[in-house]
C-alpha positions as YAML, in Angstrom:
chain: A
units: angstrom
residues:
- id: 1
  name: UNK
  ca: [0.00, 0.00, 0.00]
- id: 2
  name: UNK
  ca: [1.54, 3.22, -0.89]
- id: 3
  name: UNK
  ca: [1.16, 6.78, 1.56]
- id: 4
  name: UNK
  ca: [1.33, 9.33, -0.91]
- id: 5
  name: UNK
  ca: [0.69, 12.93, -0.20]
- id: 6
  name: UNK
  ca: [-2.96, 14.39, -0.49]
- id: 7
  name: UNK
  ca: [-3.97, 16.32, -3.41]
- id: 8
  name: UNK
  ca: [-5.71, 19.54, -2.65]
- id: 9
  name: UNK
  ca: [-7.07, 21.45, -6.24]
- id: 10
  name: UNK
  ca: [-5.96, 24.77, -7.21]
- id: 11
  name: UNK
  ca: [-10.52, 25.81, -7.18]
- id: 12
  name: UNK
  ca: [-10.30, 24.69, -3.29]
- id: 13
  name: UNK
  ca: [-7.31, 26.75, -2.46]
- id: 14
  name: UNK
  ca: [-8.59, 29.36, -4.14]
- id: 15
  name: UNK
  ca: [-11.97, 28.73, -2.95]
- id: 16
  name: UNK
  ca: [-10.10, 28.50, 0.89]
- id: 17
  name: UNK
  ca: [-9.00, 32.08, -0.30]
- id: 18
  name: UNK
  ca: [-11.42, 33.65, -0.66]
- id: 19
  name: UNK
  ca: [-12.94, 32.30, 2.26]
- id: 20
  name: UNK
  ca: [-10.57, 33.59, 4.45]
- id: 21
  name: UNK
  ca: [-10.34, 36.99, 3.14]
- id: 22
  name: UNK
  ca: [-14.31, 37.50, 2.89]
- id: 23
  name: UNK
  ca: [-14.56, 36.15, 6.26]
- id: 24
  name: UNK
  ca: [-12.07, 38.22, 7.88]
- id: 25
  name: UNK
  ca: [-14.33, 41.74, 7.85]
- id: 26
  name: UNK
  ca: [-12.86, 45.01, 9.04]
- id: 27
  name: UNK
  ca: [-9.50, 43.66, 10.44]
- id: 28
  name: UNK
  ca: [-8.49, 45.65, 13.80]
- id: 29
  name: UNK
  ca: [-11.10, 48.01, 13.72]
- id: 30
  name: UNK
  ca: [-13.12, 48.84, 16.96]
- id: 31
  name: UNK
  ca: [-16.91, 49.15, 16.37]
- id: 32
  name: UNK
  ca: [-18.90, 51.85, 17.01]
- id: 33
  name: UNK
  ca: [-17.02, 55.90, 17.70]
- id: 34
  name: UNK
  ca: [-14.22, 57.24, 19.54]
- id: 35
  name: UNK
  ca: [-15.44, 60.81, 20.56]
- id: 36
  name: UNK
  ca: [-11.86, 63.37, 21.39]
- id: 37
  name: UNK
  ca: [-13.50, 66.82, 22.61]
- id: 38
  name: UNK
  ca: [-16.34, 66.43, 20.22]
- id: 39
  name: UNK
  ca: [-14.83, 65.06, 17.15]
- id: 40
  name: UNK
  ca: [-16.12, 61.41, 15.92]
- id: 41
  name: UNK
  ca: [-13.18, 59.15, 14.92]
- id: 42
  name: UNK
  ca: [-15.43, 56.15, 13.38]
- id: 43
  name: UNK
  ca: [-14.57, 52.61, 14.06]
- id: 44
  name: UNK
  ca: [-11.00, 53.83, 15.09]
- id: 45
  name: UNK
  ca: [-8.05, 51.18, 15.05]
- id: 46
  name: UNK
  ca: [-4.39, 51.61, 16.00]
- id: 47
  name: UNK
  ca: [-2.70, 54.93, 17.21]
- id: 48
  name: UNK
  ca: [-5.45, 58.13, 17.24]
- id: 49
  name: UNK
  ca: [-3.48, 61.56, 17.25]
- id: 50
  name: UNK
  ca: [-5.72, 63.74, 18.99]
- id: 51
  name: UNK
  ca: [-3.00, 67.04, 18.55]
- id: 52
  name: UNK
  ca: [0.30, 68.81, 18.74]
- id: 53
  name: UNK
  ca: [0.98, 67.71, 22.69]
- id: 54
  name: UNK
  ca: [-0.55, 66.10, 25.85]
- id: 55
  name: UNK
  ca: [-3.49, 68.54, 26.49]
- id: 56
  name: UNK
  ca: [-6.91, 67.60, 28.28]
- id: 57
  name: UNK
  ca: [-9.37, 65.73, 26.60]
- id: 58
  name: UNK
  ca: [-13.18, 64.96, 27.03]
- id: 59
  name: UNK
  ca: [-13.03, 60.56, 25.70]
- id: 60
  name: UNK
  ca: [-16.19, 59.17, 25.39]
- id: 61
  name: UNK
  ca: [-15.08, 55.81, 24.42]
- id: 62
  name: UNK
  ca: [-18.10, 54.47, 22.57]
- id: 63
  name: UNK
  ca: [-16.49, 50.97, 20.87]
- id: 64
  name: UNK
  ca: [-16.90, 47.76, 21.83]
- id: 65
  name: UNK
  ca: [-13.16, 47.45, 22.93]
- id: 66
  name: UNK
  ca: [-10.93, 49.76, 25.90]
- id: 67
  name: UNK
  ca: [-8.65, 52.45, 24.55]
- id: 68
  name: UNK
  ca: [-5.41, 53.28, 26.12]
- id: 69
  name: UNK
  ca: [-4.50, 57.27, 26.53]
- id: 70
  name: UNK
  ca: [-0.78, 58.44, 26.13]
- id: 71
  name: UNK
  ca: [1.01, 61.63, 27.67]
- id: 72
  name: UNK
  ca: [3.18, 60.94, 24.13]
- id: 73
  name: UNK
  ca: [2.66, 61.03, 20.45]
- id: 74
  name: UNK
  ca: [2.88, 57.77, 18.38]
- id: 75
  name: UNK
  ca: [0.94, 56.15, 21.31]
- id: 76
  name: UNK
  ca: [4.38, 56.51, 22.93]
- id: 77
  name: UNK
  ca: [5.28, 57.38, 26.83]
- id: 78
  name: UNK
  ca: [3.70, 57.29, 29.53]
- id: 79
  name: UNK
  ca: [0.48, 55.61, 29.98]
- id: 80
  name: UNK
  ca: [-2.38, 58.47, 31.71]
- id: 81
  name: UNK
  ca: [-5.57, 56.23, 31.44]
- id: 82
  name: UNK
  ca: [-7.37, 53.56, 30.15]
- id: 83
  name: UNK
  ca: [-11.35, 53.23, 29.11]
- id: 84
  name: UNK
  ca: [-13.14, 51.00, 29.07]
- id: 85
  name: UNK
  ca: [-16.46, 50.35, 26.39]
- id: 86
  name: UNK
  ca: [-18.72, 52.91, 26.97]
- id: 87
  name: UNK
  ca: [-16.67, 54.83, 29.73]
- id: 88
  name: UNK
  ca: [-16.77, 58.68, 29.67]
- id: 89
  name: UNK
  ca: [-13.86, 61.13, 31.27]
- id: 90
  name: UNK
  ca: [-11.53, 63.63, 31.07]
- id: 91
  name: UNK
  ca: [-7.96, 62.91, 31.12]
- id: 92
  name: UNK
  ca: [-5.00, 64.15, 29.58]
- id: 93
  name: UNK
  ca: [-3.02, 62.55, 26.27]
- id: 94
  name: UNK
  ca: [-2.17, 63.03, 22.77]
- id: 95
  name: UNK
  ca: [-2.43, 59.95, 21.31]
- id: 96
  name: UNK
  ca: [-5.15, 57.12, 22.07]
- id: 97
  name: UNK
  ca: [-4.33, 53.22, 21.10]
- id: 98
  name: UNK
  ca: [-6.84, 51.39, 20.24]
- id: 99
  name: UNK
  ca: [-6.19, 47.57, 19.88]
...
């Protein structure tokens, strides 16, 4: 009896593909908004700049994932504050990460 090794099609790996790709949806996106002193930032993913330095901000945090504040640009430095979802508060940054 011979092992040999299994045959997969070129129309399934494409098929696999396409799968994957269509599946995937908005990779690394937050859903829902990210509101810095009024402004919307719509289903917001890696480092927000929210201005020149670390100022205070009014975050409503209104995705379905926590955001982490930074005194720094680049999401850089020192870490001020972290939201939750749906958390609301003033705190001081000038960059936001979220994951």
């Amino acid at each position: 009896m011979s092992r040999g090794v299994p045959v997969v099609s070129g129309t399934l790996l494409a098929a696999l593909a396409v799968a994957t790709v269509l599946g995937a949806g908005p990779a690394g996106a937050a859903r829902g908004g990210l509101v810095v002193d009024g402004t919307v930032h719509h289903n917001p993913s890696g480092c927000v700049e929210v201005g020149g330095g670390a100022r205070t901000l009014k975050l409503e945090n209104h995705t379905d994932v926590p955001v982490t504040v930074f005194y720094g640009r680049g999401c850089r430095g020192e870490v001020t504050a972290t939201l939750a979802s749906r958390e609301v508060r003033t705190v001081t940054g000038a960059s936001i990460q979220v994951p």
